[in-house]
Every structure is written in structure tokens, then in C-alpha cells.
Coordinates of N, CA and C in Angstrom, one line a residue:
X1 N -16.4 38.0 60.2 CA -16.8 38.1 58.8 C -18.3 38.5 58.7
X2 N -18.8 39.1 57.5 CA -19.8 40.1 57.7 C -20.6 38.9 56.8
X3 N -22.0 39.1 57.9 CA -22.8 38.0 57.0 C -23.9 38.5 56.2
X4 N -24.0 37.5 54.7 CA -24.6 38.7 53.8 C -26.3 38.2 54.1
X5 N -27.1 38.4 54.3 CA -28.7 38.6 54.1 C -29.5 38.0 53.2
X6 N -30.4 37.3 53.3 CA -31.1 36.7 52.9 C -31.6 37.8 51.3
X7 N -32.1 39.1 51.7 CA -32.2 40.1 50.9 C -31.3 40.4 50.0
X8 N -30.0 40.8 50.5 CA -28.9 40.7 49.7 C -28.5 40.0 48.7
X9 N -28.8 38.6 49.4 CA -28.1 37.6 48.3 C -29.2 37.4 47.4
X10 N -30.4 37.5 47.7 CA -31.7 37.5 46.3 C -31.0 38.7 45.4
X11 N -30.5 39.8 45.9 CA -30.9 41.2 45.0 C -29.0 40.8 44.2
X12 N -28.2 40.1 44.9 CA -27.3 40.0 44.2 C -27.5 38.9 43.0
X13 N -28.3 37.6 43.1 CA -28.2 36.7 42.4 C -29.2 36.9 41.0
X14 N -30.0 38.3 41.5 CA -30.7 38.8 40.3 C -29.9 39.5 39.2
X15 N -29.1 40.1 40.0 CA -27.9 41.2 39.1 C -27.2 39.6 37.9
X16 N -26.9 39.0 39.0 CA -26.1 37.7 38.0 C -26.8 37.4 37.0
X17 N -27.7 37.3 37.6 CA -28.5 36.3 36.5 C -29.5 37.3 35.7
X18 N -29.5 38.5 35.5 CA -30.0 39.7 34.9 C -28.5 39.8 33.6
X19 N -28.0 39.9 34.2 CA -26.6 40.2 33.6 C -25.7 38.9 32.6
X20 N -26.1 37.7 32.9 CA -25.6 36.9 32.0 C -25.9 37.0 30.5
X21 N -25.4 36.3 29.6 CA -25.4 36.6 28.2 C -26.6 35.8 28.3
X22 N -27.9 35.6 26.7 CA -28.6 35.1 26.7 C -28.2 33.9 25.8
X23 N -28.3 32.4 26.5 CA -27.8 31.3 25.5 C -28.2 31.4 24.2
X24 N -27.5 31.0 23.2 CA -27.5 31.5 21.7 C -28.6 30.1 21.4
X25 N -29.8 30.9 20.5 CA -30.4 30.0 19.7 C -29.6 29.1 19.1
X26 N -30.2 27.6 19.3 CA -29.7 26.6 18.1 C -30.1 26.7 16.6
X27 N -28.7 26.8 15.8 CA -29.3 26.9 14.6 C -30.3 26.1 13.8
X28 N -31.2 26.5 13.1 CA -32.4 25.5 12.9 C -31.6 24.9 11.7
X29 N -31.6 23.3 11.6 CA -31.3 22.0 10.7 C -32.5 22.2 9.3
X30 N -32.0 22.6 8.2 CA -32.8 22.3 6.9 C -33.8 21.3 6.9
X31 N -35.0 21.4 6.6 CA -36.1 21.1 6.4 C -35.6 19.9 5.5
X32 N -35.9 18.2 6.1 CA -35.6 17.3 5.5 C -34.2 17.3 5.7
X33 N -33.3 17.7 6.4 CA -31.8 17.4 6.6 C -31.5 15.9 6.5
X34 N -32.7 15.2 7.4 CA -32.4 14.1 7.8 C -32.1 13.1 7.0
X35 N -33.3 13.2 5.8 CA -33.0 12.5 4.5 C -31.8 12.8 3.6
X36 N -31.8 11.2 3.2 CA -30.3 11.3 2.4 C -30.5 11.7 1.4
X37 N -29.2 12.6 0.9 CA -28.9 12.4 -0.8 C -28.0 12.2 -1.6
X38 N -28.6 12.0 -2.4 CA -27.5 11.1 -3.6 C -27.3 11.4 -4.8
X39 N -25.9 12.0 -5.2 CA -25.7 13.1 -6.5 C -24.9 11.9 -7.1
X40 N -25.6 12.2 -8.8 CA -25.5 11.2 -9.4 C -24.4 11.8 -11.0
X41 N -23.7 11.7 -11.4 CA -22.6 12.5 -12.0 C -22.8 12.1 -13.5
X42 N -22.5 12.9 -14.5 CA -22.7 12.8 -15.9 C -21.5 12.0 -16.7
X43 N -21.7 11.9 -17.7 CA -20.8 11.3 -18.6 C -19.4 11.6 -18.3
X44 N -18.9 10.3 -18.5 CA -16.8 10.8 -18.2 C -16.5 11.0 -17.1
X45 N -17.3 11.4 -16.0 CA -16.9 11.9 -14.7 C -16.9 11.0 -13.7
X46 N -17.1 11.6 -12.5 CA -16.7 10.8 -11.4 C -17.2 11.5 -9.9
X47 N -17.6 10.7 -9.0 CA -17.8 11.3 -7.5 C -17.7 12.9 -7.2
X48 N -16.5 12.5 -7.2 CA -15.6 14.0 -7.2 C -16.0 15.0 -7.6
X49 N -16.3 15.2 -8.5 CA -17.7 16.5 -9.4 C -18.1 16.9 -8.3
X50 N -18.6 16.4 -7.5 CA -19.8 16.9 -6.6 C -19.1 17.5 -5.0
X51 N -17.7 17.3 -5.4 CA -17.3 17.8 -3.7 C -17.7 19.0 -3.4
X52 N -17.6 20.0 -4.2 CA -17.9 21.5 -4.0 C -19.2 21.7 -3.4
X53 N -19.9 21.2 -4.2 CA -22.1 21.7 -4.0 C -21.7 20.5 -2.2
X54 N -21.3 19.5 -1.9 CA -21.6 18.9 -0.9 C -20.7 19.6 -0.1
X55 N -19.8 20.4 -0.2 CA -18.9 21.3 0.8 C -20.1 22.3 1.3
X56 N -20.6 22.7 0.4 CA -21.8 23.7 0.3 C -22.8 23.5 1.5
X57 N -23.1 22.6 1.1 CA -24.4 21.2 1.8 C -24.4 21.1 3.1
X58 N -22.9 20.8 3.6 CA -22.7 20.6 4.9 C -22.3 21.6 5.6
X59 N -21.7 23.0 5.3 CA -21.6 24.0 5.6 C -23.2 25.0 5.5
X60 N -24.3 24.2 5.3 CA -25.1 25.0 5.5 C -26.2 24.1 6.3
X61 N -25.6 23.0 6.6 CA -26.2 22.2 8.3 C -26.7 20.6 7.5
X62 N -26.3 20.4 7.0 CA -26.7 18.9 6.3 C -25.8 18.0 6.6
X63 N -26.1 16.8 7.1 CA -25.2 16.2 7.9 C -24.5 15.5 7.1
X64 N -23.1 15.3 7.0 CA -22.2 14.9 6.0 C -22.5 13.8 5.8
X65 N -22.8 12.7 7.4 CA -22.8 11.0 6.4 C -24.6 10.8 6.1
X66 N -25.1 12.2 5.5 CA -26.3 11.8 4.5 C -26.3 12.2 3.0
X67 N -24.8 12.9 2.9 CA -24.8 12.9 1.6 C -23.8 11.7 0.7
X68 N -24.0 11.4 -0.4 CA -24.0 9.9 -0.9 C -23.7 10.4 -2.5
X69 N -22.3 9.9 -2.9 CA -22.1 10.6 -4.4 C -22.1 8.5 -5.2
X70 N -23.1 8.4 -6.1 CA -22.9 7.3 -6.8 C -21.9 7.0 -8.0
X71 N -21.4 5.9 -8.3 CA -20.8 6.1 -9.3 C -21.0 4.7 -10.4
X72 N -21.1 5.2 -11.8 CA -21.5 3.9 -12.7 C -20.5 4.3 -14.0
X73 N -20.6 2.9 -14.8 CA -20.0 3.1 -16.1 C -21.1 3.8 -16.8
X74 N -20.3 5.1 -17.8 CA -21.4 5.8 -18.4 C -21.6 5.4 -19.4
X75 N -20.6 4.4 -20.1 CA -21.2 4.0 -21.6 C -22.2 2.5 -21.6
X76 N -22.6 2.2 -20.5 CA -23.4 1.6 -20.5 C -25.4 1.7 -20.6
X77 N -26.3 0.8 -20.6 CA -27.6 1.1 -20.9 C -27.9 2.3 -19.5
X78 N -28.5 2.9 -19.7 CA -29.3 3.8 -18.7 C -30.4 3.0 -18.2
X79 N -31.2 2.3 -18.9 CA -32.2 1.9 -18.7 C -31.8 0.0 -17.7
X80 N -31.5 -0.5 -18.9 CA -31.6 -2.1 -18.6 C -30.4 -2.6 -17.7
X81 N -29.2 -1.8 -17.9 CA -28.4 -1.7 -16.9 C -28.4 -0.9 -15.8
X82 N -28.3 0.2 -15.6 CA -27.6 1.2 -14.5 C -28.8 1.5 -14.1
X83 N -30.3 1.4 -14.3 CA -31.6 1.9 -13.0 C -31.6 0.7 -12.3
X84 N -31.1 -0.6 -12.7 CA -31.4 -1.6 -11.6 C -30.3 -1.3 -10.6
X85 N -29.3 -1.3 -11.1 CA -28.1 -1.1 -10.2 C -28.3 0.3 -9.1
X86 N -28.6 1.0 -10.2 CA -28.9 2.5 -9.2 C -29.9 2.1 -7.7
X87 N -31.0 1.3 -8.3 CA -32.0 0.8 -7.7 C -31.4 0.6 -6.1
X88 N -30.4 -0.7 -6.4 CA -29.8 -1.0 -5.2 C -29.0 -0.7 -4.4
X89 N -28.3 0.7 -5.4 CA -27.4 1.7 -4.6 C -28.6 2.7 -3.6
X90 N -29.5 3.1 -4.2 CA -30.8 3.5 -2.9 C -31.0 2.6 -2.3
X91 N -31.4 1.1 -2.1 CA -32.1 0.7 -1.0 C -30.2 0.3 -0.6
X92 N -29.1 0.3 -0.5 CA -28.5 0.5 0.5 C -28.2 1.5 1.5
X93 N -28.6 2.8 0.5 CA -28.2 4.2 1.3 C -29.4 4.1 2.3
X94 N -30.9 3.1 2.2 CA -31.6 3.6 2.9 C -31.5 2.3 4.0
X95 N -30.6 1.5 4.0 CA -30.5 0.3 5.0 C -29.4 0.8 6.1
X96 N -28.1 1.8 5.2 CA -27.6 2.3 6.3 C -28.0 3.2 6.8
X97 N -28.6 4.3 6.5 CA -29.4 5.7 7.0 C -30.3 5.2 7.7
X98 N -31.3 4.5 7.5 CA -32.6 4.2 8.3 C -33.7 5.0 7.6
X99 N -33.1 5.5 6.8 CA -34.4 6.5 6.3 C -35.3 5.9 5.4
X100 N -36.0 6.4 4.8 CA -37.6 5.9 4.0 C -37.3 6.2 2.5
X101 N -36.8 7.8 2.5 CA -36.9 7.9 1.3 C -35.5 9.0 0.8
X102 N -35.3 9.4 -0.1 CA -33.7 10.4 -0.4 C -34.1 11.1 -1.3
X103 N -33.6 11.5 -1.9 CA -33.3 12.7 -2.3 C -32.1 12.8 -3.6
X104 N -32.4 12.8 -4.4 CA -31.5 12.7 -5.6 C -31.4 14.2 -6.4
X105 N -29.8 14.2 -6.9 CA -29.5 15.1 -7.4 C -28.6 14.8 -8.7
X106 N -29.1 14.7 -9.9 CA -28.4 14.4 -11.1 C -28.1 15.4 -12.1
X107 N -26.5 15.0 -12.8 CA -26.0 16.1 -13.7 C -25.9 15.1 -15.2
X108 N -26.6 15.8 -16.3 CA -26.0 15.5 -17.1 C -26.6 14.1 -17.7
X109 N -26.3 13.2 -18.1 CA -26.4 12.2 -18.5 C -26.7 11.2 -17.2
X110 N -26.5 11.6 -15.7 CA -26.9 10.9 -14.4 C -28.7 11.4 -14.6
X111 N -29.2 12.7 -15.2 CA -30.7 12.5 -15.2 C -31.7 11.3 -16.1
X112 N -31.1 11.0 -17.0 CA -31.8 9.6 -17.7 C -31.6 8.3 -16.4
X113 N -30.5 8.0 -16.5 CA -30.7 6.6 -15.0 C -31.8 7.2 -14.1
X114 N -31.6 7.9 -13.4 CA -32.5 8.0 -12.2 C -33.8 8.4 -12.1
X115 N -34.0 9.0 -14.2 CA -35.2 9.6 -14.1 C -35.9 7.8 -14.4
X116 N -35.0 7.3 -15.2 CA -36.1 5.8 -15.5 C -36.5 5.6 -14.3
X117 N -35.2 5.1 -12.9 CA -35.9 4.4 -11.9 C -37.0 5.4 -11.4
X118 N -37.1 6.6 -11.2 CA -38.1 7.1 -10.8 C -39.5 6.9 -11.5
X119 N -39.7 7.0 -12.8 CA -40.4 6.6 -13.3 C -40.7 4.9 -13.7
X120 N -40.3 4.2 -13.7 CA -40.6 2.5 -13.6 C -39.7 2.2 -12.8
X121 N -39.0 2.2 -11.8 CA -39.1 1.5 -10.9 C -39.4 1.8 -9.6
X122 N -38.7 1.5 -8.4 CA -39.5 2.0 -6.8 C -39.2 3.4 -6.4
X123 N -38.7 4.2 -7.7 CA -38.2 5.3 -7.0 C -39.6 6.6 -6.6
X124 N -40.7 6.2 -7.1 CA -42.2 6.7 -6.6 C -41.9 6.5 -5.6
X125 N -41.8 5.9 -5.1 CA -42.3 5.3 -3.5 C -40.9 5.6 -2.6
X126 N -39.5 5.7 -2.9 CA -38.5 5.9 -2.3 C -37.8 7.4 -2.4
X127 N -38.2 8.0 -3.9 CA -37.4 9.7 -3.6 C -38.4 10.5 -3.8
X128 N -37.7 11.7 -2.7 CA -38.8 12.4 -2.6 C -38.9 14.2 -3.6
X129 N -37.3 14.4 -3.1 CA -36.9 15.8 -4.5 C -35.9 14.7 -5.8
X130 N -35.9 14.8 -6.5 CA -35.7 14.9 -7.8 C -35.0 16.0 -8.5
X131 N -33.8 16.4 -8.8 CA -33.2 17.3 -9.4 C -32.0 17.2 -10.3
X132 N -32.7 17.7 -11.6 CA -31.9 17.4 -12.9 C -31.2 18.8 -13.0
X133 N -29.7 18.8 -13.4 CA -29.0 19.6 -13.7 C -28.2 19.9 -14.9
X134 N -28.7 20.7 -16.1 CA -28.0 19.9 -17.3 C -28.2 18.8 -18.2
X135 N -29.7 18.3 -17.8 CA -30.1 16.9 -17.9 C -30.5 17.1 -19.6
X136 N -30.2 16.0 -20.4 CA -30.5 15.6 -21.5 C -31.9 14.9 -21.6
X137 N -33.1 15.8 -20.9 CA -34.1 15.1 -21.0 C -34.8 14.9 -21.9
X138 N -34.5 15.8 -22.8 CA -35.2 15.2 -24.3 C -34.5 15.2 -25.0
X139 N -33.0 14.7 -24.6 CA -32.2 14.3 -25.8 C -31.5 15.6 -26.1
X140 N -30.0 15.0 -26.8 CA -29.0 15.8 -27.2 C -28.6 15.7 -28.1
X141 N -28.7 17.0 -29.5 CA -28.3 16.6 -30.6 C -26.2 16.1 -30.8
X142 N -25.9 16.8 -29.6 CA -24.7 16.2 -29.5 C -24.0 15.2 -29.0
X143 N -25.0 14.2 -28.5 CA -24.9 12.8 -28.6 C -24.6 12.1 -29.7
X144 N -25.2 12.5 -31.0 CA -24.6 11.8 -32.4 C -23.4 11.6 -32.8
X145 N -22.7 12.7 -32.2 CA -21.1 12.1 -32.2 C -20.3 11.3 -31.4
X146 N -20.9 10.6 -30.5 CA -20.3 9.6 -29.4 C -21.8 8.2 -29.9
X147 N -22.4 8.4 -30.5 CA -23.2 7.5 -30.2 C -22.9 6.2 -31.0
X148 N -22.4 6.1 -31.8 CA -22.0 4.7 -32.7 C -20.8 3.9 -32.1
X149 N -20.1 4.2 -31.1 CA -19.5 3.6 -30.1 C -19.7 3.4 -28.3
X150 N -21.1 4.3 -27.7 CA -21.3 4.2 -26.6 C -22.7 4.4 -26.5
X151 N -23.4 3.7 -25.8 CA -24.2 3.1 -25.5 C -25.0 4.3 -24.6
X152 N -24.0 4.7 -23.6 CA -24.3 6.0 -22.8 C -25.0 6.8 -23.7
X153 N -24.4 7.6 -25.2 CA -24.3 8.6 -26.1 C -25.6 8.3 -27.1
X154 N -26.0 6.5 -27.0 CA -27.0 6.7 -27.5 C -28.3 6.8 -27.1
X155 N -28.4 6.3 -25.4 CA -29.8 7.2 -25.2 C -29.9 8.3 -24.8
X156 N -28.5 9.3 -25.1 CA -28.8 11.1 -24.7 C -29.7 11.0 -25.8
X157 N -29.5 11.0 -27.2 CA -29.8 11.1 -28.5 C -31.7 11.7 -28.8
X158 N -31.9 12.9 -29.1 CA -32.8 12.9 -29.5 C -33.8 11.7 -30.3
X159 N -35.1 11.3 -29.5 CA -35.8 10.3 -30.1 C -35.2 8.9 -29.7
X160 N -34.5 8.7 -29.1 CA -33.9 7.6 -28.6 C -34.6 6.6 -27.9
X161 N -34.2 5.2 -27.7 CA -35.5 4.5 -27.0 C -35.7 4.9 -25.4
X162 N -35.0 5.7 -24.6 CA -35.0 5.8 -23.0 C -35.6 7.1 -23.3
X163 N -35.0 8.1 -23.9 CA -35.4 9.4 -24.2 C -37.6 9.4 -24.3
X164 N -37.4 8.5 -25.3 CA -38.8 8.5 -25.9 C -40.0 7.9 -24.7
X165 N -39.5 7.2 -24.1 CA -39.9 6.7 -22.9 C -40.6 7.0 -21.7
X166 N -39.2 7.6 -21.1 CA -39.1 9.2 -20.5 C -40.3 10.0 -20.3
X167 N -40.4 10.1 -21.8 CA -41.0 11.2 -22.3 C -42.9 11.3 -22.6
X168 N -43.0 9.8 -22.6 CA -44.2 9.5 -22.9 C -45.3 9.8 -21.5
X169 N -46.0 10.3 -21.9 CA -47.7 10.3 -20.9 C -46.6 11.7 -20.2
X170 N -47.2 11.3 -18.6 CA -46.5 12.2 -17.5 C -45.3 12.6 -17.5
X171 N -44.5 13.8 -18.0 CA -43.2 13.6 -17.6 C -42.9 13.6 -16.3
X172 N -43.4 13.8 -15.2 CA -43.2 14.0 -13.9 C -44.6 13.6 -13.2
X173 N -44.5 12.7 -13.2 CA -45.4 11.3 -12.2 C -45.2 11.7 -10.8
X174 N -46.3 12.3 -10.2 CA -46.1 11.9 -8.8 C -45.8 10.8 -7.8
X175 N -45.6 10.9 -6.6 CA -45.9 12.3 -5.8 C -44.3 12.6 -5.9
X176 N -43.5 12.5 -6.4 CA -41.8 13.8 -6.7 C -42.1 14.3 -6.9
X177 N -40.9 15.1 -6.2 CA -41.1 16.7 -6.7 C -39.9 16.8 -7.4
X178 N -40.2 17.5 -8.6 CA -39.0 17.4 -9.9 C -38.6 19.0 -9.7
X179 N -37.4 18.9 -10.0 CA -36.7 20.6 -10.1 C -35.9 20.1 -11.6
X180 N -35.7 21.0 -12.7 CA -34.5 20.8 -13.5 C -33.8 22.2 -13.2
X181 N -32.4 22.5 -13.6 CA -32.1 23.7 -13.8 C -31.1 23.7 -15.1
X182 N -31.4 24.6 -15.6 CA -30.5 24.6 -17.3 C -29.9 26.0 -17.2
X183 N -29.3 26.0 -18.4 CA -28.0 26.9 -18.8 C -28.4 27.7 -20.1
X184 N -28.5 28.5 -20.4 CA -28.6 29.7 -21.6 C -27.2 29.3 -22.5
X185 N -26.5 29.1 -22.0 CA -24.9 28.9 -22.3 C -24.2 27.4 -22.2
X186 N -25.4 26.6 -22.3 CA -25.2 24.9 -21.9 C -24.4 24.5 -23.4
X187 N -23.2 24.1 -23.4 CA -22.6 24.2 -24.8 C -22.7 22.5 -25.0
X188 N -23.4 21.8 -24.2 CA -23.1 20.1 -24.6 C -24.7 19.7 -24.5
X189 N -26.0 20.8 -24.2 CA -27.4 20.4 -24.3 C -27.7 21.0 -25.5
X190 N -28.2 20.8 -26.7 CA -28.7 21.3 -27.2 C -29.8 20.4 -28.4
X191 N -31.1 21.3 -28.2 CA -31.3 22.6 -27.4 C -30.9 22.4 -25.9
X192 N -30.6 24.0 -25.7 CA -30.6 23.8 -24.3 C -32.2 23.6 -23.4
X193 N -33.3 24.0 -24.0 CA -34.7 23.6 -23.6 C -34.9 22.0 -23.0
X194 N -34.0 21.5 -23.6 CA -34.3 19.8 -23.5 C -34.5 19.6 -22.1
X195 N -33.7 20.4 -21.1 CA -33.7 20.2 -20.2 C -34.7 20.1 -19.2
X196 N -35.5 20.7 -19.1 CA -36.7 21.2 -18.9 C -38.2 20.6 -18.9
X197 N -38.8 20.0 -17.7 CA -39.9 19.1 -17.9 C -41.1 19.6 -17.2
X198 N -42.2 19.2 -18.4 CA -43.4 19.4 -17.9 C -44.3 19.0 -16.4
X199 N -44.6 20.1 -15.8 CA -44.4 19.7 -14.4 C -43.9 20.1 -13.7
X200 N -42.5 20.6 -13.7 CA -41.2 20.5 -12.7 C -41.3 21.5 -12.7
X201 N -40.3 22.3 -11.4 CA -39.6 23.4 -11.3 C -38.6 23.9 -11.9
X202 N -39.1 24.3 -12.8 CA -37.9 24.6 -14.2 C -36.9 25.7 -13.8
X203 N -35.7 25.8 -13.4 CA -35.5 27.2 -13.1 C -33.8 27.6 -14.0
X204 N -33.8 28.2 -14.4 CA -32.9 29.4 -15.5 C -31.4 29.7 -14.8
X205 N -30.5 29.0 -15.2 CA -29.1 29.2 -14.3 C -28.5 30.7 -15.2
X206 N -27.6 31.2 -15.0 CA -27.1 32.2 -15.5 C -26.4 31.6 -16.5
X207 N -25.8 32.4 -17.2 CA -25.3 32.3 -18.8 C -23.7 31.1 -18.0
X208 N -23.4 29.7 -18.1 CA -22.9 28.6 -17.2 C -22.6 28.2 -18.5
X209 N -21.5 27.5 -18.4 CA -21.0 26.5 -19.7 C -21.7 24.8 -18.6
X210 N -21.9 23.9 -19.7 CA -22.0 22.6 -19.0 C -21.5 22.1 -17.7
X211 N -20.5 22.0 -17.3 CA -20.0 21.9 -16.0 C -19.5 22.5 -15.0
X212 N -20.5 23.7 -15.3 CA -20.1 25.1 -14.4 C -21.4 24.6 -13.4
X213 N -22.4 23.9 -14.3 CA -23.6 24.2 -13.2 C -23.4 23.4 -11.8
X214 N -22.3 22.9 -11.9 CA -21.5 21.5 -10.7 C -21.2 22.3 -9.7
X215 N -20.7 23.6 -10.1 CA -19.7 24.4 -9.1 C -20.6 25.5 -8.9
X216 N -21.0 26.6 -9.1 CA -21.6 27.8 -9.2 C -22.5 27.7 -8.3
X217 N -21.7 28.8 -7.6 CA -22.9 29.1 -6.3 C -24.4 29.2 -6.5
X218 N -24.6 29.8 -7.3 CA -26.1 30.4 -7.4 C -26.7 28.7 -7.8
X219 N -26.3 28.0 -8.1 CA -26.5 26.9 -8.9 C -26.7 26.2 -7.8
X220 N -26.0 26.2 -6.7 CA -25.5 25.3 -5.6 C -27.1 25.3 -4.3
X221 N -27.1 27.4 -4.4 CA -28.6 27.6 -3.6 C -29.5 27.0 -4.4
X222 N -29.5 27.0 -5.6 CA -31.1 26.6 -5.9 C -31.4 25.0 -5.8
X223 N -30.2 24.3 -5.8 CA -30.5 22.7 -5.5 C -30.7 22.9 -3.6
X224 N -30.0 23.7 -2.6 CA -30.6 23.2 -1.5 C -31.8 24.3 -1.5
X225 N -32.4 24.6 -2.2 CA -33.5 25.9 -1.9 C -34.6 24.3 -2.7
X226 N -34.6 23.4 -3.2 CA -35.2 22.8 -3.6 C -35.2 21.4 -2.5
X227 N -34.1 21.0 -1.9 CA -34.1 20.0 -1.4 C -34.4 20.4 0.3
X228 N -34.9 21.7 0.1 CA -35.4 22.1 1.9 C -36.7 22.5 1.9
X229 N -37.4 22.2 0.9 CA -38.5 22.4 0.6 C -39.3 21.0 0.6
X230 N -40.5 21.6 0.9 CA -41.7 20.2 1.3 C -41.9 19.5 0.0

């Protein structure tokens, strides 16, 4: 048997190893991946609303058990009921996560609950993006037709007591970072301006009926183009 050389086998093990593929970069994990979030759903609805944009989410590197869909009765207070409760739906997501602080994403009638707790209660201190979608933040004149029977309907209501609240001094109290995104074509905000707060990253969805803005892609980038950001 022909013995191969000290020489040889250097000049062959370079060819190998010249010639292998180069291992593929790991893809880089979104900026704050780690932090959870928690999509909070509008009037009438349910969890579910949000499968699409979290299909989205996780297909673009976000780890599935950090996203977190809440669910509340909508015809109840925003304020005196459902921020306390929301309250404790964060400090559980942050007892199982380990994490410090999350990341919220609300549609619709879910921006009054979470904007109170952010504003009076711990949610300064516990979330870090903030993002309203469709949010009735200054009130909906089409809330007056649900309002004499639901509670939900009467703090969308222009001038309302949560609305007014809200609304008073800072609308966006640091250190959150607030994004809203509204609709030209929002057929259940109106104005559709309401949406929109001083301070925040206001940004212009394409001509969307109300619950398009749940599903629509472009809709879908600009909440993780908001929640991968510092």
C-alpha cells in the first residue's frame, strides 16, 4: 500500500477544507425578541383576531411562547374594571416569561384599557412599545349608538370620562414608546384623526376598513417595524 506523506496529506486536507461550503450565518433574532407581547383585541371580538399578524410575528423570528393574545368582557368599564385586571394579566405574562417588561399591541376599543394602565397604573414601569391600531383615542362619534346599553360604547364616546382623562396633560407619558396606526377608510373611527396622539409615532395605513388593519400586511410590518425598534 502506497504511503501518503506528510506533504500530501497537508496539501490534500487544504483542498477539503478550501472546498467546503461556508457555514450559513445565523439568522439575527429581532431586536427585543425576547420581550413578550400582548395583543389586546377590540370590541365584539376575541383572541383569534390576532392569529394572522402573530403568524406574521413568528415567521419573522419572534418566539411563539412570547406572544400573548388577552381576552376581556368589552362592555365593561375600561377604566375601573378591565386596567386592573389587564394589570394582572401583565404581571403574569411577566412571572411566566421572566421578563421585566412587554410589549403591547391594541386594536380598537383594547387602546383605552391599556392606554389607562399605561398611563395610571404600573404600565410606565412594565411596557416598553405601546401600539394602538384603530384606537378610539379621542373618542368615537359612533359610539353613541351602542352607548345607552354598554358601558364599553360609552367610554369610546367623544368627551367621555376615560376618553377625557386619557387625554389630559401628556398624551404619551414617558419613557413608552407610543406608535398609533389609523386608516383614511376607518368606517367605525370617526374622525378617523382620533386615532392619533401627541407624541407618538403616528403612521397612515392605506385606504383599510376597521378590521382590515388586523390582517394587512403592510399593517402587520409596521407594528413589528415598531416593536424591533429601541
Amino acid at each position: 500500500m502506497r504511503r501518503i506523506t506528510v506533504p500530501v496529506l497537508s496539501a490534500l486536507l487544504s483542498v477539503v477544507v478550501a472546498s467546503a461550503p461556508a457555514a450559513a450565518a445565523p439568522e439575527r433574532a429581532p431586536a427585543g425578541a425576547d420581550r413578550p407581547v400582548i395583543f389586546v383585541h377590540g370590541r365584539n371580538a376575541g383572541p383569534g383576531v390576532w392569529d394572522g399578524m402573530i403568524s406574521r410575528l413568528t415567521a419573522a423570528g419572534r418566539p411563539a411562547d412570547r406572544l400573548f393574545a388577552w381576552d376581556y368582557d368589552t362592555a365593561q368599564s375600561a377604566n375601573e374594571t378591565l386596567a386592573p385586571r389587564f394589570q394582572a394579566y401583565v404581571e403574569e405574562v411577566l412571572r411566566k416569561t421572566g421578563a421585566s417588561q412587554v410589549d403591547v399591541v391594541a386594536h380598537s376599543l383594547g387602546s383605552l384599557t391599556t392606554r389607562w394602565y399605561v398611563k395610571f397604573g404600573a404600565g410606565a414601569t412594565t411596557v416598553h412599545h405601546w401600539v394602538s391600531l384603530a384606537g378610539p383615542n379621542h373618542g368615537t362619534q359612533l359610539a353613541w349608538l351602542c352607548a345607552p346599553y354598554d358601558q364599553g360604547c360609552r367610554d369610546m364616546t367623544p368627551g367621555s370620562y376615560v376618553v377625557s382623562r386619557l387625554d389630559e396633560g401628556t398624551e404619551t407619558p414617558a419613557p413608552v414608546r407610543y406608535t398609533t396606526v389609523w386608516s383614511p377608510c376607518d368606517e367605525q373611527i370617526a374622525p378617523v384623526s382620533s386615532t392619533a396622539l401627541s407624541g407618538a409615532r403616528n403612521i397612515e395605513a392605506p385606504c383599510l376598513k376597521h378590521n382590515e388593519l388586523l390582517t394587512d400586511e403592510t399593517v402587520a410590518a409596521e407594528v413589528r417595524s415598531a416593536l424591533d425598534s429601541d
